[in-house]
Short mmCIF file of C-alpha atoms in Angstrom, two decimals:
data_model
loop_
_atom_site.label_atom_id
_atom_site.label_comp_id
_atom_site.label_asym_id
_atom_site.label_seq_id
_atom_site.Cartn_x
_atom_site.Cartn_y
_atom_site.Cartn_z
CA MET A 256 -1.60 -10.12 35.00
CA ASN A 257 -4.41 -7.74 34.07
CA ILE A 258 -3.89 -6.99 30.47
CA LEU A 259 -5.34 -4.29 28.05
CA VAL A 260 -6.04 -5.48 24.54
CA THR A 261 -6.37 -2.87 22.13
CA GLY A 262 -8.28 -4.16 18.93
CA GLY A 263 -8.83 -7.51 20.72
CA ALA A 264 -12.19 -8.33 18.55
CA GLY A 265 -9.95 -8.89 15.51
CA TYR A 266 -8.42 -11.91 14.23
CA ILE A 267 -5.22 -12.03 16.28
CA GLY A 268 -6.47 -10.38 19.17
CA SER A 269 -9.44 -12.90 19.72
CA HIS A 270 -6.79 -15.75 19.60
CA THR A 271 -4.59 -13.79 21.83
CA LEU A 272 -7.54 -13.71 24.63
CA VAL A 273 -7.94 -17.31 24.44
CA GLU A 274 -4.16 -17.88 25.18
CA LEU A 275 -4.03 -15.20 27.81
CA TYR A 276 -6.97 -16.51 30.03
CA LYS A 277 -5.65 -20.41 29.61
CA ALA A 278 -2.17 -19.06 30.86
CA GLY A 279 -4.11 -17.76 34.04
CA HIS A 280 -4.21 -13.83 33.01
CA THR A 281 -7.16 -11.48 32.37
CA ALA A 282 -8.01 -9.16 30.26
CA VAL A 283 -10.02 -6.06 29.21
CA VAL A 284 -10.73 -5.38 25.39
CA VAL A 285 -11.03 -2.13 23.80
CA ASP A 286 -11.90 -1.98 20.14
CA ASN A 287 -13.79 0.45 17.66
CA LEU A 288 -15.20 -2.40 15.78
CA CYS A 289 -14.42 -0.86 12.31
CA ASN A 290 -12.53 -4.06 11.33
CA SER A 291 -13.83 -6.68 13.73
CA ASN A 292 -17.08 -8.34 15.03
CA PRO A 293 -18.24 -8.45 18.74
CA GLU A 294 -19.35 -11.82 17.94
CA SER A 295 -15.72 -13.00 18.28
CA LEU A 296 -15.62 -12.07 21.84
CA ARG A 297 -18.56 -14.00 22.72
CA ARG A 298 -17.14 -16.94 21.26
CA VAL A 299 -13.56 -16.40 23.04
CA GLU A 300 -15.89 -16.65 26.03
CA ALA A 301 -17.48 -20.02 24.76
CA ILE A 302 -14.18 -21.45 24.21
CA LEU A 303 -12.78 -20.54 27.62
CA ASN A 304 -16.02 -21.80 29.15
CA ASP A 305 -15.70 -25.16 27.46
CA GLU A 306 -11.49 -25.54 27.66
CA ILE A 307 -11.33 -24.17 31.31
CA GLY A 308 -14.53 -23.47 32.99
CA ASN A 309 -16.21 -26.76 32.55
CA SER A 310 -13.08 -28.54 34.01
CA ASN A 311 -13.82 -26.84 37.33
CA PRO A 312 -16.52 -27.92 39.68
CA THR A 313 -17.54 -24.59 40.40
CA ASP A 314 -18.09 -24.23 36.33
CA ILE A 315 -16.71 -20.66 35.99
CA LYS A 316 -18.26 -18.52 33.67
CA PHE A 317 -15.93 -16.11 31.85
CA LYS A 318 -16.91 -12.50 30.53
CA ILE A 319 -14.42 -10.34 29.17
CA PRO A 320 -14.94 -6.62 29.90
CA PHE A 321 -15.21 -5.15 26.58
CA TYR A 322 -15.15 -1.14 25.71
CA ARG A 323 -16.10 0.09 22.23
CA THR A 324 -13.72 2.73 22.16
CA ASP A 325 -11.47 4.34 19.68
CA ILE A 326 -7.81 4.47 20.73
CA ARG A 327 -7.91 8.13 19.55
CA ASP A 328 -10.73 8.89 21.83
CA ARG A 329 -8.53 10.37 25.01
CA GLU A 330 -11.71 10.91 27.22
CA GLY A 331 -12.69 7.41 26.59
CA LEU A 332 -9.39 5.71 27.25
CA GLU A 333 -9.17 7.82 30.35
CA HIS A 334 -12.60 6.60 31.49
CA LEU A 335 -11.20 2.95 31.08
CA PHE A 336 -8.07 3.39 32.90
CA ALA A 337 -10.03 5.12 35.89
CA GLU A 338 -11.96 1.77 36.03
CA HIS A 339 -9.42 -0.73 35.72
CA ARG A 340 -5.71 -1.16 36.64
CA PHE A 341 -3.47 -2.67 34.15
CA ASP A 342 -0.09 -4.33 34.37
CA ALA A 343 0.73 -4.15 30.49
CA CYS A 344 -0.91 -3.51 27.18
CA ILE A 345 -0.79 -5.87 24.25
CA HIS A 346 -1.47 -3.22 21.14
CA PHE A 347 -3.16 -4.70 18.13
CA ALA A 348 -5.42 -1.62 17.30
CA GLY A 349 -4.75 -0.39 13.88
CA LEU A 350 -5.84 -0.32 10.33
CA LYS A 351 -4.03 -2.90 8.21
CA ALA A 352 -4.74 -3.47 4.67
CA VAL A 353 -1.84 -2.87 2.50
CA GLY A 354 -3.74 -2.06 -0.72
CA GLU A 355 -6.17 0.28 1.41
CA SER A 356 -3.22 2.06 3.16
CA VAL A 357 -1.65 2.96 -0.77
CA GLN A 358 -5.36 4.34 -1.34
CA LYS A 359 -5.83 6.25 1.92
CA PRO A 360 -2.30 7.32 3.32
CA TRP A 361 -3.73 10.02 5.47
CA GLU A 362 -6.32 7.76 7.36
CA TYR A 363 -3.64 5.29 8.20
CA TYR A 364 -1.03 7.74 9.50
CA GLU A 365 -3.80 9.67 11.20
CA ASN A 366 -5.29 6.52 13.09
CA ASN A 367 -2.36 4.11 13.99
CA ILE A 368 0.22 6.93 14.71
CA SER A 369 -2.23 9.51 16.08
CA GLY A 370 -4.10 6.68 17.98
CA THR A 371 -0.95 4.99 19.55
CA LEU A 372 0.34 8.34 20.78
CA VAL A 373 -2.87 9.21 22.67
CA LEU A 374 -2.66 5.62 23.86
CA LEU A 375 0.79 5.80 25.10
CA ASP A 376 0.26 9.32 26.69
CA VAL A 377 -2.74 7.92 28.84
CA MET A 378 -1.05 4.80 29.83
CA ARG A 379 2.06 6.82 31.17
CA ARG A 380 -0.31 9.08 33.14
CA HIS A 381 -1.72 6.01 34.49
CA CYS A 382 1.62 4.42 35.58
CA CYS A 383 1.20 1.70 32.91
CA LYS A 384 4.46 1.47 30.92
CA ASN A 385 4.69 -2.23 29.73
CA ILE A 386 3.66 -2.47 26.11
CA ILE A 387 3.81 -5.32 23.45
CA PHE A 388 3.45 -4.10 19.99
CA SER A 389 1.82 -5.83 17.11
CA SER A 390 4.66 -5.16 14.44
CA SER A 391 5.19 -6.67 10.95
CA ALA A 392 7.76 -8.05 8.95
CA THR A 393 6.88 -5.37 6.46
CA VAL A 394 9.64 -3.04 8.52
CA TYR A 395 12.45 -5.08 6.68
CA GLY A 396 11.54 -3.90 3.52
CA ASP A 397 13.31 -5.91 0.64
CA PRO A 398 15.59 -7.67 3.24
CA ALA A 399 19.01 -7.61 3.04
CA GLU A 400 19.60 -11.60 4.59
CA ILE A 401 17.38 -14.48 4.16
CA PRO A 402 16.56 -15.71 6.92
CA ILE A 403 15.81 -12.47 8.45
CA THR A 404 17.25 -12.26 11.69
CA GLU A 405 16.55 -9.23 14.35
CA ARG A 406 19.92 -7.84 13.39
CA CYS A 407 18.83 -7.25 9.87
CA SER A 408 18.17 -3.55 9.34
CA LYS A 409 14.94 -2.11 8.87
CA GLY A 410 14.38 -1.27 5.46
CA LEU A 411 12.46 0.95 2.94
CA CYS A 412 8.44 0.07 3.59
CA THR A 413 6.79 -0.16 0.06
CA ASN A 414 3.27 1.10 1.50
CA PRO A 415 1.70 3.61 4.25
CA TYR A 416 0.74 0.48 6.37
CA GLY A 417 4.42 -0.86 6.70
CA TRP A 418 5.40 2.85 7.31
CA THR A 419 3.28 3.33 10.33
CA LYS A 420 4.40 0.01 11.83
CA SER A 421 8.33 1.34 11.10
CA MET A 422 7.54 4.62 12.56
CA LEU A 423 5.90 3.56 15.71
CA GLU A 424 8.68 1.06 16.43
CA GLN A 425 11.00 4.13 16.38
CA VAL A 426 8.32 6.06 18.50
CA LEU A 427 8.32 3.25 21.18
CA VAL A 428 12.00 2.95 21.11
CA ASP A 429 12.58 6.66 21.62
CA ILE A 430 10.19 6.74 24.64
CA GLN A 431 11.94 3.81 26.34
CA LYS A 432 15.32 5.56 25.83
CA ALA A 433 14.04 8.58 27.33
CA ASP A 434 12.23 6.84 30.26
CA PRO A 435 13.73 3.25 31.19
CA GLU A 436 10.72 2.66 33.10
CA TRP A 437 9.02 2.00 29.97
CA ASN A 438 9.60 -1.86 28.73
CA VAL A 439 8.80 -2.40 24.98
CA VAL A 440 8.48 -5.55 23.23
CA LEU A 441 8.35 -5.26 19.51
CA LEU A 442 6.98 -8.45 17.78
CA ARG A 443 7.54 -8.72 14.24
CA TYR A 444 4.92 -10.85 12.62
CA PHE A 445 5.51 -13.12 9.59
CA ASN A 446 2.18 -14.10 7.83
CA PRO A 447 -0.42 -15.42 10.22
CA VAL A 448 -3.11 -17.83 9.09
CA GLY A 449 -5.32 -20.49 10.43
CA ALA A 450 -7.99 -20.47 12.87
CA HIS A 451 -8.64 -21.63 16.63
CA PRO A 452 -9.07 -25.40 16.14
CA SER A 453 -12.41 -25.32 17.20
CA GLY A 454 -13.49 -23.60 14.14
CA ARG A 455 -15.54 -21.12 16.47
CA ILE A 456 -13.06 -17.71 15.57
CA GLY A 457 -10.85 -17.15 12.43
CA GLU A 458 -10.21 -14.72 10.17
CA ASN A 459 -13.27 -12.62 9.05
CA PRO A 460 -12.06 -9.99 6.33
CA ASN A 461 -14.31 -7.52 5.06
CA GLY A 462 -15.09 -7.30 1.66
CA ILE A 463 -12.41 -8.89 -0.78
CA PRO A 464 -9.73 -10.58 1.29
CA ASN A 465 -6.43 -9.21 1.32
CA ASN A 466 -4.43 -12.16 2.38
CA LEU A 467 -3.80 -15.43 0.75
CA MET A 468 -5.34 -17.70 3.35
CA PRO A 469 -9.05 -16.26 3.47
CA TYR A 470 -9.09 -15.68 -0.28
CA ILE A 471 -8.25 -19.70 -0.90
CA THR A 472 -11.16 -20.72 1.76
CA GLN A 473 -13.31 -18.23 0.11
CA VAL A 474 -12.78 -19.61 -3.35
CA ALA A 475 -12.78 -23.11 -1.84
CA VAL A 476 -16.23 -22.44 -0.12
CA GLY A 477 -17.84 -20.91 -3.45
CA LYS A 478 -17.74 -17.25 -2.48
CA ARG A 479 -15.28 -16.38 -5.19
CA PRO A 480 -14.71 -18.09 -8.63
CA GLN A 481 -10.82 -18.40 -8.37
CA LEU A 482 -7.62 -17.29 -6.55
CA GLY A 483 -5.36 -15.20 -8.55
CA ILE A 484 -1.55 -15.80 -7.84
CA PHE A 485 0.37 -12.58 -8.44
CA GLY A 486 3.31 -13.98 -10.45
CA ASN A 487 5.04 -17.31 -11.22
CA ASP A 488 8.48 -16.11 -12.48
CA TYR A 489 10.30 -15.20 -9.51
CA PRO A 490 13.52 -16.97 -8.61
CA THR A 491 11.85 -19.51 -6.01
CA PRO A 492 11.46 -23.27 -6.61
CA ASP A 493 8.19 -23.03 -8.10
CA GLY A 494 8.27 -19.28 -9.28
CA THR A 495 5.68 -17.99 -7.11
CA GLY A 496 6.35 -15.77 -3.72
CA VAL A 497 7.59 -17.39 -0.68
CA ARG A 498 6.42 -16.34 2.80
CA ASP A 499 6.74 -17.69 6.34
CA PHE A 500 3.10 -18.45 7.53
CA ILE A 501 2.50 -18.89 10.82
CA HIS A 502 -0.72 -20.30 12.76
CA VAL A 503 -2.46 -17.71 14.68
CA VAL A 504 -2.78 -19.73 17.51
CA ASP A 505 1.24 -19.96 17.80
CA LEU A 506 1.30 -16.32 17.23
CA ALA A 507 -1.30 -15.65 20.17
CA ALA A 508 0.95 -17.93 22.19
CA ALA A 509 4.32 -15.61 21.57
CA HIS A 510 2.44 -12.81 23.22
CA VAL A 511 1.54 -14.75 26.44
CA ALA A 512 5.42 -15.83 26.27
CA ALA A 513 6.47 -12.12 25.65
CA LEU A 514 4.79 -10.84 28.92
CA GLN A 515 7.69 -12.31 30.89
CA CYS A 516 9.91 -9.56 29.25
CA PHE A 517 7.95 -7.12 32.23
CA ALA A 518 9.52 -9.39 34.93
CA PRO A 519 12.10 -7.53 37.00
CA ASP A 520 14.36 -10.94 37.11
CA PHE A 521 13.89 -11.66 33.26
CA GLU A 522 17.41 -13.07 32.26
CA TYR A 523 17.53 -11.00 29.13
CA ARG A 524 16.62 -7.70 31.06
CA ASN A 525 18.94 -5.57 29.17
CA ALA A 526 18.30 -7.00 25.87
CA ASN A 527 16.70 -5.52 22.74
CA PHE A 528 12.97 -6.66 23.01
CA ILE A 529 12.53 -7.44 19.26
CA TYR A 530 11.55 -10.68 18.25
CA ASN A 531 10.68 -12.17 14.90
CA ILE A 532 7.68 -14.27 15.40
CA GLY A 533 7.32 -16.77 12.48
CA THR A 534 8.20 -20.66 11.83
CA GLY A 535 11.64 -20.20 10.03
CA ASN A 536 10.11 -22.09 7.11
CA GLY A 537 9.61 -20.87 3.63
CA TYR A 538 6.42 -22.06 1.62
CA SER A 539 5.50 -20.61 -1.60
CA VAL A 540 1.96 -19.60 -2.88
CA LEU A 541 1.29 -22.76 -4.59
CA ASP A 542 2.85 -24.78 -1.63
CA MET A 543 -0.22 -23.36 0.46
CA VAL A 544 -2.60 -23.77 -2.17
CA ASN A 545 -1.53 -27.62 -3.06
CA ALA A 546 -1.49 -28.39 0.92
CA PHE A 547 -4.88 -26.89 1.16
CA VAL A 548 -6.19 -29.19 -1.66
CA ARG A 549 -4.42 -32.21 -0.50
CA VAL A 550 -5.47 -31.81 3.26
CA ASN A 551 -8.99 -30.98 2.82
CA GLY A 552 -9.86 -32.81 -0.65
CA VAL A 553 -11.52 -29.39 -2.07
CA PRO A 554 -10.75 -27.80 -5.26
CA VAL A 555 -9.17 -24.46 -5.74
CA PRO A 556 -8.88 -23.16 -8.98
CA TYR A 557 -6.31 -20.36 -9.75
CA THR A 558 -5.12 -18.22 -12.55
CA ILE A 559 -1.52 -16.64 -12.86
CA MET A 560 -1.65 -12.74 -12.76
CA PRO A 561 0.88 -10.27 -13.19
CA ARG A 562 3.38 -9.24 -10.18
CA ARG A 563 2.14 -6.92 -7.82
CA PRO A 564 4.20 -3.58 -7.45
CA GLY A 565 6.32 -3.78 -4.21
CA ASP A 566 6.06 -7.96 -3.88
CA ILE A 567 9.44 -9.45 -3.06
CA ALA A 568 10.47 -12.90 -3.93
CA THR A 569 11.14 -14.65 -0.71
CA CYS A 570 10.89 -13.37 2.92
CA TYR A 571 10.99 -15.87 5.88
CA CYS A 572 12.72 -15.34 9.32
CA ASP A 573 15.06 -16.76 12.00
CA PRO A 574 13.19 -17.48 14.97
CA SER A 575 15.63 -18.52 17.31
CA LYS A 576 16.18 -15.35 19.19
CA ALA A 577 12.32 -15.97 20.52
CA LYS A 578 13.15 -19.51 21.36
CA THR A 579 16.32 -18.71 23.06
CA GLU A 580 14.96 -15.80 25.30
CA LEU A 581 11.41 -16.52 25.45
CA GLY A 582 11.19 -20.10 25.02
CA TRP A 583 8.65 -19.96 22.34
CA ARG A 584 8.33 -21.51 19.40
CA ALA A 585 5.77 -22.63 16.48
CA LYS A 586 4.31 -25.88 17.20
CA PHE A 587 1.90 -26.27 14.02
CA GLY A 588 3.01 -27.04 10.43
CA ILE A 589 1.28 -26.23 7.07
CA GLU A 590 -1.11 -29.20 7.23
CA ASP A 591 -2.64 -27.66 10.76
CA MET A 592 -2.61 -24.25 8.89
CA VAL A 593 -4.79 -25.33 6.00
CA ARG A 594 -6.96 -27.46 8.05
CA ASP A 595 -8.06 -25.06 10.53
CA SER A 596 -8.58 -22.34 8.16
CA TRP A 597 -10.99 -24.61 6.32
CA ARG A 598 -12.80 -25.67 9.29
CA TRP A 599 -13.63 -21.90 10.38
CA GLN A 600 -14.56 -21.25 6.89
CA ARG A 601 -16.67 -24.19 6.29
CA GLN A 602 -18.41 -23.76 9.64
CA ASN A 603 -18.86 -20.07 9.04
CA PRO A 604 -19.24 -19.54 5.53
CA GLU A 605 -20.46 -15.94 5.86
CA GLY A 606 -17.78 -15.25 8.49
CA TYR A 607 -19.33 -14.04 12.02
CA PRO A 608 -23.24 -13.11 11.75
CA ASP A 609 -23.93 -9.51 12.19
CA GLY A 610 -24.10 -8.96 16.15
CA ASP A 611 -26.16 -6.46 18.22
CA GLY A 612 -23.05 -5.35 20.07
CA LEU A 613 -21.89 -5.94 23.56
#
């Protein structure tokens, strides 16, 4: 299949490109680079040349087509679809910082929702009606049950970022109901961490990290003095929040597995294509810190801070539906997550170098 990957230069997008090509698919990337770096795509090509190309006597050279285009740019997307035929779209593009979304709600609603509506309209005009949507466990709000299953009702989101995911899920469901030619897969991610085992690509946040693992690695490499842990009085084994952390390579592989939903003979053709993508294991913040120190032998000083508004005590999923219907399950454990995160940060202490575009 030839896949349009929006936001393909980002953290999850770049890792998904590797898994797509390894599985025999091809891809075209569209990204406005507002929160990503073109160097990630060069490194994806290098990984593919090493892992696939050099095993072939003809020494295949991978070059992933890239368009620096915003998904709100209708003319740019029309030009893209005029040049390529796509079997499906994997839609990552969107603003994604929870804290920033509280400060800039208009920007998040305008970018994430308006951009997706433009994308969907251009897709249907060009008869591409298969989409995998990058959703989030945030749509569950404060979940009614733990572990969370796909039967769990969506809850009240605590920030504009979460609401954009929840709203766009509803948009996609309504479009599919109105036009059964559409095939919509909603992948609800839990907490992606880690990096490609080569250390060539990984999470490259702009400014102060919003997520736990890049903050840990930046403390470990000396970029930040200490980690702040928000709350140690939750009703959890060690008092810190418990989350379902998943290795980004496992998450990337889930997107490849989800492509089978578009096959006419897919066994679960009439099923609701909503899948929790996590390990099914809950690790606390201190579990992650202690595992990082133990596996990598690097100290991570931290201080306990007050709880953040909107944080919940425990959030992890039951991923059995994805295993049953897609044949997918997470393969990497907590030690792989912290080891690969540190390898990426150690080899790239300043993240990706500034690039000159593609």
